[in-house]
Amino acid sequence: MTTTSPDDGFTVGGETFGSRLILGTGGAANLHVLEQAVRASGTGLVTLALRRVDTAPGTSGGLLDLLDRCGVRLLPNTAGCYTAAEAVKVAHLARDAFDTDWVKLEVIGDERTLLPDGVELLRAAEELVADGFTVLPYTSDDPVLARRLADVGCAAVMPAGAPIGSGLGVGNPHHIRLIRQSVEVPVILDAGIGTASDAALAMELGCDAVLLASAVTRAVDPVAMATAMRYAVEAGRLAYGAGRIARRFHALASTPDEGRPDL
Amino acid sequence: MTTTSPDDGFTVGGETFGSRLILGTGGAANLHVLEQAVRASGTGLVTLALRRVDTAPGTSGGLLDLLDRCGVRLLPNTAGCYTAAEAVKVAHLARDAFDTDWVKLEVIGDERTLLPDGVELLRAAEELVADGFTVLPYTSDDPVLARRLADVGCAAVMPAGAPIGSGLGVGNPHHIRLIRQSVEVPVILDAGIGTASDAALAMELGCDAVLLASAVTRAVDPVAMATAMRYAVEAGRLAYGAGRIARRFHALASTPDEGRPDL
Amino acid sequence: MTTTSPDDGFTVGGETFGSRLILGTGGAANLHVLEQAVRASGTGLVTLALRRVDTAPGTSGGLLDLLDRCGVRLLPNTAGCYTAAEAVKVAHLARDAFDTDWVKLEVIGDERTLLPDGVELLRAAEELVADGFTVLPYTSDDPVLARRLADVGCAAVMPAGAPIGSGLGVGNPHHIRLIRQSVEVPVILDAGIGTASDAALAMELGCDAVLLASAVTRAVDPVAMATAMRYAVEAGRLAYGAGRIARRFHALASTPDEGRPDL
Amino acid sequence: MTTTSPDDGFTVGGETFGSRLILGTGGAANLHVLEQAVRASGTGLVTLALRRVDTAPGTSGGLLDLLDRCGVRLLPNTAGCYTAAEAVKVAHLARDAFDTDWVKLEVIGDERTLLPDGVELLRAAEELVADGFTVLPYTSDDPVLARRLADVGCAAVMPAGAPIGSGLGVGNPHHIRLIRQSVEVPVILDAGIGTASDAALAMELGCDAVLLASAVTRAVDPVAMATAMRYAVEAGRLAYGAGRIARRFHALASTPDEGRPDL
């Protein structure tokens, strides 16, 4: 009972990562701060958009060099795509540019909320899986859609806690639990995280990892927040495994009455 | 902006502690597990009830030896007292027994909820402060009562998040924020914590420390949960200082639209 | 400002209803109680499943007679269908049986949660709209899916607050608000309601109506709960239109200080 | 099971009221709107501050005339008092001015939150009860304090949901439930209500009545909101008595599978 096995890490797409925190690169004030935040977060997997990097050889000091220095794996995304066709095309470009068949698949359905379009997403996922990609789809927190994405061969499902950059946290914890029950692949909470307790909660709900960008990159102190997120994800994972106490309406004395001194 | 000063610890009653987690000892299955949990938690301050220890010289293997080995400071409590007079008497006995003038002051008002009786608590606090005690009162989350306790010279205020052992978390975050605004002394969230995200949230609300017992001692794996709480408190504190992003109704793209490849 | 125009009712599919409460018939202990509940609720629109009624002429005392006596409009549903094809077939059978082209379209995606399958739902909706049905789809609370259902010509969208019969209320108020913003057709909160305040909240979020069954039919006292829901829906609608006060962190005295008597 | 006895009203201090809504008069734009709101709310009990009225004989058109026309009982309050002595003095002045020994006892402890000071409140309550007053104390939501107020003979306890005028609703539903369990006298939710669902929730938690002012008087349309509150309180009370369905993690089909047509 009390011999705690340390967290042996998180496996997705056949790769094992020591950290359960995945970091997005958007929103950082500059590369120097971003590098410090990446290092402070302890992450081993970082997302980036094709259009945000200059991939030409010889370009120095850029995002790719930074991520290479940090020793993290790249996870290109298809941010800004509104149809399956567009997302598939960007995924292929990214595969060539970054020499990886991993893709964070985004097919946006609404420009104000940036929430995904499930129908287009499922279509793109099927096609990319068939093309040999390791597909990690950014999806809504709809449990049935999540299961269908897993069914077509996605390597994980990545439900939104809340809209990208909103900082609203996990809008519907019940849905995250339902998703955790309905798929075998890893569940990665993606989008909406605002602060450390949100990340801890996501892990306590059974998520295998948390992906966030703005919560760190747009914080007043991104490096401190990256450290906070690192600890929060670890805390939430440990708590999930540690078997929390049940909720009780009334109290349960931690100090029993026996043995009180006579007064 | 990005030069994060490390947490320089938490000062209460003139003492500085490296950890912002305070552990209660009640509810532990046995001393062996408790010792592992105390060490895993990183705490420097541990509460205990007078009646739970044999303080006679020569008693070996007991709770006091354990805490001595762990190098933590003792914080005797007055658990089980229902009147100011009783609590004052127990505080004096504890001062003699443990050779410390620190006391976690509990005056219980209801045996089902174990919530404090504010009127008796304030009376006991005044008397003990006058007697030279360093008084840390376990109080309700009533903001006015908290301020009055600070006004009579308590070294900290320790509002309940929820009933002892209930695991319900922070029942009223708004009250904790109001308390944080209304007193100068440290605010320590005491009671109600169930899991790691609760502890992180308490810190994000501005608490200076968190006190918990059952959440660790009665977890299925107390040592894993103690570790989780250690990280959660650290995460919450860092996040509190890092300046979290604002909450937004709609999304804010982390990846701007500029520079997208033409498709 | 103070001339309150009375609620002029709720229009969907070209029909106007005096009540914004839609009642499901499943779960009722017997027809006698159901009739009392229908009458107490004040509803003008009641859902029923094809298989729950004997539609043969001359059958007396049945559900159809009851609803006819109550003077409510029928809204057949496609409960129990797991594919678009199945749902379309049941919709056609129901049109013939009940002589109405209105259909509450359900395409279930998961038997434990009974949450809808968005992809199949959208397919069925398109087909039924093309066939001249007035389609009211039971959907998840995914804002993008809701907008797509509206785009293909559904007469309303009916997002789940929580799983059918769960009594969990509105799981994600933010999503309901987003849906309200993203479509022009009526938004009807369907499924998950447990008690009166859930229904009031749904209306305050901007829903045009609430559909519920178990909350009434399985309550200990269905008729009292039907009455409660009638008032709750009305209360929530009025409050939505009345312009509630803003939320404030601190207090705002209702009684100003001026004019206090000298003491 | 299905024979619903109509709500037989709410008894406090030996008086029975048909409505469970108590209205405060502060914050109204003018007397005309206030009168409409009082009538729309259906209330039979209205609070007012001594200093807000001119009680000299012959004064016409004032608040007292209005309330007299509406046929409601007066409940003078001690708004603005910060000590027991002050509150007791104002209560006596109000008894003389309004010819009633009923008093809504307020002893404010903090000018930003206007939350009550429990110690002073209890002292004032004891004194006024001894003086023959019917005391309805505005208290915090501290369950032990509420019980002590009942123990000294208060006719009801009136816990704050949230600070006066804040519109934050019921900040700690658990505390309201605990209070409901711990006293025999009526529990009246007083302060913090923002909108209709807040009032319904308060009643579902077991409150006997709801007292509010700003939520109505400062709404954009006070008369519509007064009507909403009337319905919400009635809805919540009925739902409380109707025996709501249990919360379930998964779904419970309202339509059973038996009898589906073969397709």
XYZ file of N, CA and C in Angstrom, chain A residues 1-5 25-29 32-33 36 49-52 77 79-82 86-87 89-90 93 106 110-115 163-169 193-198 200-201 204 213-225 227-229 231-232 234-236 238-263, chain B residues 1-5 25-29 32-33 36 49-52 77 79-82 86-87 89-90 93 106 110-115 163-169 193-198 200-201 204 213-225 227-229 231-232 234-236 238-263:
582
model
N 0.822 -1.206 0.000
C 0.000 0.000 0.000
C 0.860 1.261 0.000
N 1.909 1.201 0.747
C 2.667 2.436 0.908
C 3.934 2.486 0.060
N 4.181 1.447 -0.691
C 5.353 1.510 -1.562
C 4.943 2.148 -2.881
N 5.193 3.402 -2.983
C 4.779 4.162 -4.152
C 5.752 3.925 -5.308
N 5.243 3.343 -6.370
C 6.106 3.259 -7.547
C 6.094 4.613 -8.222
N 3.749 26.504 -28.252
C 4.732 27.585 -28.346
C 4.108 28.941 -28.666
N 2.832 28.949 -29.013
C 2.204 30.211 -29.404
C 2.056 31.161 -28.234
N 2.174 32.443 -28.531
C 1.913 33.452 -27.519
C 3.121 33.907 -26.729
N 4.265 33.292 -26.956
C 5.457 33.684 -26.196
C 5.946 35.060 -26.643
N 6.405 35.831 -25.689
C 6.864 37.187 -25.982
C 8.123 37.153 -26.855
N 13.712 33.835 -26.058
C 14.492 33.649 -24.849
C 13.594 33.181 -23.696
N 12.492 33.885 -23.528
C 11.543 33.488 -22.479
C 10.989 32.099 -22.772
N 13.358 29.382 -21.716
C 13.365 29.190 -20.262
C 12.104 28.450 -19.805
N 3.265 25.426 -35.009
C 2.544 25.550 -36.269
C 3.560 25.675 -37.402
N 3.214 25.067 -38.517
C 4.099 25.129 -39.683
C 4.481 26.568 -40.003
N 3.502 27.426 -39.970
C 3.741 28.793 -40.399
C 4.543 29.609 -39.407
N 4.776 29.072 -38.239
C 5.485 29.863 -37.254
C 6.999 29.686 -37.334
N 1.266 21.149 -35.546
C -0.193 21.193 -35.543
C -0.704 21.765 -36.861
N -2.985 24.229 -36.961
C -3.737 25.399 -36.507
C -4.164 26.257 -37.688
N -5.379 26.770 -37.609
C -5.869 27.675 -38.627
C -6.585 26.979 -39.777
N -6.651 25.648 -39.779
C -7.361 24.938 -40.838
C -8.837 24.796 -40.486
N -9.708 25.048 -41.480
C -11.145 25.006 -41.243
C -11.852 23.859 -41.964
N -7.960 20.979 -46.009
C -6.913 21.916 -45.652
C -5.986 21.308 -44.595
N -6.570 20.694 -43.593
C -5.779 20.125 -42.505
C -4.896 18.986 -43.002
N -3.715 18.688 -45.978
C -2.634 19.292 -46.768
C -1.539 19.849 -45.856
N -1.949 20.565 -44.823
C -0.960 21.123 -43.884
C -0.198 20.010 -43.163
N 2.500 18.872 -45.477
C 3.580 19.869 -45.537
C 4.446 19.794 -44.281
N -5.833 19.784 -35.906
C -6.849 20.785 -35.572
C -7.656 21.094 -36.822
N -15.121 27.239 -35.790
C -15.729 28.520 -35.438
C -14.619 29.478 -35.044
N -14.588 30.642 -35.669
C -13.421 31.502 -35.447
C -13.441 32.263 -34.131
N -14.614 32.370 -33.522
C -14.633 33.063 -32.239
C -14.235 32.144 -31.083
N -14.675 30.889 -31.164
C -14.354 29.966 -30.072
C -13.169 29.073 -30.416
N -12.819 28.999 -31.681
C -11.767 28.093 -32.152
C -12.038 26.652 -31.724
N -13.298 26.335 -31.465
C -13.627 24.943 -31.137
C -13.611 24.109 -32.410
N -12.405 26.870 -24.503
C -11.783 27.429 -25.706
C -10.308 27.797 -25.518
N -9.570 27.652 -26.579
C -8.143 27.991 -26.617
C -7.919 29.402 -26.063
N -7.013 29.500 -25.138
C -6.651 30.812 -24.617
C -7.656 31.417 -23.664
N -8.745 30.686 -23.369
C -9.796 31.278 -22.529
C -9.438 31.252 -21.048
N -8.601 30.312 -20.651
C -8.255 30.217 -19.232
C -9.418 29.816 -18.346
N -10.455 29.224 -18.924
C -11.639 28.871 -18.142
C -11.505 27.532 -17.427
N -10.447 26.808 -17.697
C -10.235 25.533 -17.008
C -11.024 24.394 -17.636
N -6.861 25.525 -20.113
C -6.184 25.600 -18.815
C -5.795 27.056 -18.525
N -6.092 27.486 -17.289
C -5.736 28.847 -16.919
C -4.653 28.901 -15.859
N -4.725 27.955 -14.924
C -3.773 28.001 -13.816
C -3.489 26.588 -13.313
N -2.647 26.499 -12.289
C -2.135 25.198 -11.876
C -3.227 24.231 -11.430
N -4.187 24.723 -10.658
C -5.210 23.798 -10.153
C -6.042 23.208 -11.288
N -6.191 23.934 -12.387
C -6.892 23.369 -13.548
C -6.142 22.143 -14.082
N -3.991 20.255 -12.442
C -4.058 19.167 -11.459
C -5.402 18.450 -11.545
N -6.460 19.248 -11.665
C -7.795 18.649 -11.771
C -7.908 17.765 -13.003
N -6.425 14.547 -12.251
C -7.221 13.794 -11.281
C -8.457 13.164 -11.923
N -0.647 26.139 -23.715
C 0.265 27.128 -24.291
C 0.069 28.475 -23.588
N -1.051 29.127 -23.868
C -1.270 30.485 -23.358
C -1.113 30.603 -21.851
N -1.564 29.580 -21.118
C -1.501 29.667 -19.659
C -0.081 29.938 -19.208
N 0.892 29.415 -19.947
C 2.292 29.687 -19.642
C 2.806 30.897 -20.428
N 2.638 30.859 -21.734
C 3.327 31.876 -22.546
C 2.788 33.282 -22.306
N 1.512 33.403 -21.923
C 0.933 34.731 -21.693
C 0.821 35.085 -20.220
N 1.284 34.233 -19.338
C 1.309 34.596 -17.918
C 2.254 35.771 -17.725
N 2.084 36.492 -16.636
C 2.998 37.604 -16.358
C 4.425 37.074 -16.221
N 4.578 35.957 -15.567
C 5.891 35.336 -15.413
C 5.832 33.915 -15.991
N 6.120 33.780 -17.280
C 5.952 32.481 -17.948
C 6.809 31.372 -17.343
N 7.972 31.711 -16.861
C 8.857 30.668 -16.344
C 8.332 30.144 -15.008
N 7.862 31.049 -14.163
C 7.263 30.605 -12.904
C 6.024 29.757 -13.179
N 5.219 30.174 -14.162
C 4.011 29.403 -14.442
C 4.355 28.047 -15.070
N 6.895 26.284 -14.315
C 7.283 25.450 -13.170
C 6.052 25.008 -12.400
N 5.134 25.934 -12.218
C 3.876 25.602 -11.520
C 3.149 24.477 -12.243
N 3.090 24.552 -13.558
C 2.373 23.542 -14.330
C 3.072 22.187 -14.236
N 4.736 21.043 -11.684
C 4.378 20.462 -10.395
C 2.898 20.059 -10.350
N 2.059 20.876 -10.943
C 0.614 20.616 -10.883
C 0.261 19.316 -11.601
N 2.241 16.794 -12.128
C 2.787 15.696 -11.323
C 1.892 15.454 -10.096
N 1.478 16.535 -9.461
C 0.609 16.418 -8.282
C -0.707 15.727 -8.635
N -1.312 16.159 -9.732
C -2.590 15.590 -10.133
C -2.472 14.115 -10.494
N -0.173 11.959 -9.364
C 0.045 11.203 -8.129
C -1.252 11.060 -7.337
N -1.998 12.139 -7.251
C -3.250 12.103 -6.491
C -4.240 11.128 -7.128
N -4.255 11.106 -8.448
C -5.153 10.187 -9.172
C -4.849 8.745 -8.794
N -3.572 8.457 -8.664
C -3.172 7.091 -8.350
C -3.200 6.762 -6.864
N -3.248 7.795 -6.040
C -3.077 7.567 -4.602
C -4.368 7.179 -3.894
N -5.498 7.241 -4.600
C -6.752 6.843 -3.958
C -7.230 7.848 -2.939
N -7.813 8.917 -3.401
C -8.233 9.998 -2.512
C -9.326 9.539 -1.546
N -9.474 10.273 -0.444
C -10.543 9.980 0.501
C -11.892 10.283 -0.142
N -12.910 9.584 0.348
C -14.264 9.836 -0.137
C -14.759 11.183 0.377
N -15.696 11.769 -0.367
C -16.330 13.003 0.106
C -17.406 12.638 1.131
N -17.472 13.403 2.207
C -18.433 13.147 3.276
C -19.204 14.417 3.572
N -20.478 14.273 3.857
C -21.289 15.450 4.162
C -20.898 16.033 5.520
N -20.690 15.165 6.490
C -20.280 15.620 7.803
C -18.792 15.399 7.994
N -18.316 15.685 9.189
C -16.886 15.583 9.462
C -16.501 14.159 9.844
N -15.224 13.882 9.733
C -14.640 12.672 10.284
C -13.423 13.137 11.065
N -13.492 12.985 12.361
C -12.402 13.488 13.189
C -11.096 12.831 12.792
N -10.072 13.647 12.619
C -8.771 13.042 12.378
C -8.164 12.595 13.706
N -8.580 13.251 14.769
C -8.105 12.880 16.096
C -9.233 12.210 16.865
N -9.130 10.937 17.142
C -10.231 10.260 17.845
C -10.314 10.730 19.287
N -11.436 10.442 19.899
C -11.674 10.942 21.246
C -10.943 10.154 22.329
N -10.567 8.933 22.010
C -9.956 8.100 23.050
C -8.670 8.746 23.561
N -8.443 8.551 24.811
C -7.162 8.956 25.374
C -7.049 10.434 25.681
N -8.180 11.140 25.658
C -8.090 12.554 26.025
C -7.687 12.674 27.489
N -6.909 13.671 27.818
C -6.571 13.868 29.223
C -7.825 14.277 30.003
N -7.931 13.835 31.223
C -9.027 14.321 32.066
C -8.740 15.755 32.485
N -9.722 16.571 32.382
C -9.505 18.001 32.700
C -10.171 18.354 34.013
N 10.727 40.425 -15.627
C 9.495 39.659 -15.763
C 9.766 38.157 -15.687
N 10.857 37.759 -16.248
C 11.079 36.319 -16.329
C 12.091 35.805 -15.312
N 12.583 36.697 -14.493
C 13.503 36.212 -13.471
C 12.710 35.811 -12.228
N 12.422 34.566 -12.152
C 11.601 34.056 -11.069
C 12.426 33.901 -9.807
N 12.052 34.641 -8.799
C 12.716 34.400 -7.528
C 12.080 33.174 -6.903
N -1.415 14.657 12.097
C -0.978 13.274 12.269
C -2.131 12.303 12.477
N -3.333 12.820 12.666
C -4.462 11.935 12.945
C -4.842 11.094 11.742
N -5.301 9.889 12.023
C -5.829 9.044 10.959
C -4.827 8.116 10.315
N -3.565 8.210 10.695
C -2.564 7.343 10.069
C -2.731 5.898 10.535
N -2.518 4.985 9.620
C -2.698 3.567 9.929
C -1.662 3.107 10.948
N 4.857 3.833 10.954
C 5.795 3.647 9.847
C 5.317 4.413 8.600
N 4.049 4.215 8.286
C 3.486 4.937 7.137
C 3.519 6.440 7.401
N 6.898 7.924 6.720
C 7.164 8.059 5.278
C 6.386 9.230 4.686
N -2.222 16.038 18.761
C -3.072 16.261 19.921
C -2.349 15.768 21.165
N -2.574 16.496 22.243
C -1.937 16.117 23.502
C -2.214 14.668 23.833
N -3.433 14.258 23.678
C -3.813 12.924 24.115
C -3.301 11.824 23.195
N -2.732 12.186 22.066
C -2.315 11.148 21.142
C -0.886 10.684 21.404
N -2.358 20.761 19.178
C -3.694 21.320 18.992
C -4.557 21.049 20.221
N -7.639 19.752 19.996
C -8.742 18.979 19.413
C -9.619 18.407 20.512
N -10.923 18.442 20.251
C -11.857 17.843 21.193
C -12.361 18.789 22.259
N -11.877 20.023 22.270
C -12.363 20.990 23.259
C -13.601 21.703 22.738
N -14.586 21.866 23.606
C -15.848 22.485 23.203
C -16.108 23.838 23.861
N -11.905 24.991 28.421
C -11.297 23.693 28.158
C -10.076 23.834 27.238
N -10.244 24.620 26.188
C -9.156 24.781 25.221
C -7.957 25.472 25.856
N -7.131 25.352 28.970
C -6.494 24.389 29.867
C -5.621 23.405 29.077
N -6.152 22.891 27.992
C -5.379 21.946 27.178
C -4.148 22.630 26.573
N -1.526 22.621 29.231
C -0.963 21.270 29.396
C 0.005 20.960 28.259
N -8.257 24.929 18.680
C -9.538 24.418 18.198
C -10.541 24.500 19.329
N -19.708 21.922 17.237
C -20.731 20.985 16.778
C -20.057 19.655 16.504
N -20.582 18.599 17.108
C -19.846 17.336 17.005
C -20.011 16.625 15.672
N -21.043 16.966 14.918
C -21.198 16.317 13.622
C -20.317 16.954 12.551
N -20.211 18.283 12.616
C -19.412 18.970 11.594
C -18.016 19.305 12.102
N -17.840 19.263 13.408
C -16.570 19.677 14.019
C -16.166 21.087 13.614
N -17.147 21.882 13.199
C -16.836 23.273 12.867
C -16.633 24.063 14.151
N -15.711 20.830 6.374
C -15.522 20.110 7.629
C -14.311 19.162 7.603
N -13.716 19.008 8.771
C -12.568 18.125 8.957
C -12.871 16.734 8.408
N -11.976 16.244 7.596
C -12.127 14.886 7.085
C -13.163 14.723 6.002
N -13.823 15.822 5.609
C -14.901 15.694 4.622
C -14.386 15.534 3.198
N -13.208 16.032 2.925
C -12.681 15.945 1.562
C -13.455 16.755 0.543
N -14.224 17.735 1.020
C -15.059 18.524 0.100
C -14.301 19.681 -0.547
N -13.066 19.903 -0.149
C -12.274 20.970 -0.760
C -12.603 22.342 -0.211
N -9.586 19.673 2.736
C -8.851 19.291 1.522
C -9.065 17.803 1.236
N -9.355 17.490 -0.024
C -9.543 16.095 -0.404
C -8.460 15.572 -1.313
N -8.016 16.440 -2.220
C -7.045 15.979 -3.206
C -6.146 17.140 -3.634
N -5.224 16.857 -4.543
C -4.174 17.816 -4.859
C -4.714 19.133 -5.416
N -5.694 19.069 -6.305
C -6.179 20.309 -6.907
C -6.824 21.217 -5.873
N -7.395 20.645 -4.836
C -7.945 21.483 -3.750
C -6.829 22.302 -3.098
N -3.911 23.100 -4.412
C -3.405 24.089 -5.361
C -4.337 25.291 -5.419
N -5.637 25.018 -5.452
C -6.609 26.109 -5.498
C -6.502 26.994 -4.263
N -3.755 29.299 -4.748
C -4.053 30.287 -5.783
C -4.996 31.381 -5.274
N -4.699 16.659 7.047
C -4.337 15.403 7.706
C -4.971 14.232 6.954
N -6.299 14.106 7.076
C -6.987 12.947 6.500
C -6.700 12.746 5.020
N -6.607 13.821 4.279
C -6.395 13.691 2.828
C -5.163 12.847 2.554
N -4.169 12.947 3.414
C -2.969 12.118 3.271
C -3.088 10.826 4.091
N -3.396 10.960 5.359
C -3.297 9.771 6.224
C -4.322 8.709 5.888
N -5.474 9.116 5.351
C -6.506 8.141 5.023
C -6.581 7.825 3.527
N -5.691 8.382 2.722
C -5.650 8.001 1.304
C -5.251 6.535 1.197
N -5.574 5.925 0.080
C -5.174 4.530 -0.108
C -3.649 4.417 -0.050
N -2.987 5.364 -0.664
C -1.515 5.381 -0.638
C -1.060 6.714 -0.028
N -0.904 6.754 1.295
C -0.607 8.035 1.965
C 0.699 8.670 1.501
N 1.680 7.862 1.161
C 2.965 8.450 0.779
C 2.865 9.107 -0.597
N 2.173 8.447 -1.514
C 1.972 9.067 -2.828
C 1.165 10.355 -2.682
N 0.149 10.325 -1.827
C -0.662 11.531 -1.679
C 0.128 12.638 -0.981
N 3.239 13.193 -1.343
C 4.070 13.760 -2.416
C 3.232 14.654 -3.325
N 2.045 14.179 -3.647
C 1.136 14.971 -4.478
C 0.846 16.318 -3.821
N 0.597 16.308 -2.534
C 0.268 17.551 -1.830
C 1.468 18.491 -1.798
N 3.765 18.786 -4.090
C 3.835 19.429 -5.403
C 2.668 20.399 -5.621
N 1.500 20.011 -5.144
C 0.310 20.841 -5.377
C 0.433 22.198 -4.680
N 3.184 23.698 -3.860
C 4.223 24.448 -4.561
C 3.671 25.016 -5.877
N 2.930 24.176 -6.589
C 2.340 24.606 -7.860
C 1.397 25.789 -7.652
N 0.531 25.660 -6.655
C -0.440 26.718 -6.398
C 0.234 28.020 -5.991
N 3.324 29.002 -6.764
C 3.986 29.583 -7.941
C 2.963 30.217 -8.878
N 1.861 29.529 -9.090
C 0.841 30.060 -9.999
C 0.275 31.376 -9.462
N 0.091 31.434 -8.145
C -0.424 32.660 -7.520
C 0.496 33.841 -7.813
N 1.790 33.585 -7.769
C 2.742 34.657 -8.006
C 3.035 34.923 -9.471
N 2.676 33.993 -10.329
C 3.088 34.081 -11.737
C 2.175 34.958 -12.576
N 1.042 35.355 -12.019
C 0.149 36.231 -12.790
C -0.568 35.485 -13.889
N -1.591 34.749 -13.520
C -2.311 33.909 -14.479
C -2.988 34.750 -15.567
N -3.286 34.139 -16.688
C -4.017 34.812 -17.754
C -5.438 35.107 -17.286
N -6.026 36.127 -17.878
C -7.412 36.473 -17.573
C -8.344 35.435 -18.181
N -9.523 35.292 -17.578
C -10.542 34.426 -18.149
C -11.245 35.163 -19.288
N -11.477 34.472 -20.379
C -12.114 35.071 -21.547
C -13.299 34.218 -21.974
N -14.362 34.864 -22.403
C -15.535 34.112 -22.847
C -15.252 33.393 -24.152
N -14.576 34.068 -25.054
C -14.239 33.455 -26.337
C -12.766 33.050 -26.343
N -12.323 32.561 -27.480
C -10.955 32.064 -27.578
C -9.981 33.196 -27.864
N -8.711 32.913 -27.592
C -7.623 33.772 -28.038
C -6.613 32.832 -28.671
N -6.455 32.975 -29.958
C -5.577 32.055 -30.671
C -4.179 32.115 -30.085
N -3.601 30.963 -29.799
C -2.205 30.978 -29.384
C -1.315 31.107 -30.615
N -1.810 30.657 -31.733
C -1.061 30.757 -32.986
C -1.712 31.816 -33.860
N -1.049 32.925 -34.059
C -1.662 33.976 -34.876
C -1.760 33.547 -36.334
N -2.577 34.253 -37.078
C -2.835 33.872 -38.451
C -1.723 34.267 -39.409
N -0.919 35.235 -39.002
C 0.112 35.703 -39.932
C 1.054 34.570 -40.316
N 1.505 34.625 -41.528
C 2.549 33.704 -41.935
C 2.073 32.313 -42.283
N 0.769 32.139 -42.403
C 0.295 30.802 -42.790
C 0.785 30.510 -44.201
N 1.125 29.266 -44.461
C 1.520 28.914 -45.828
C 0.308 29.035 -46.749
N 0.553 29.451 -47.982
C -0.541 29.439 -48.960
C -0.814 28.006 -49.367
N -2.053 27.666 -49.404
C -2.397 26.268 -49.719
C -2.977 26.190 -51.125
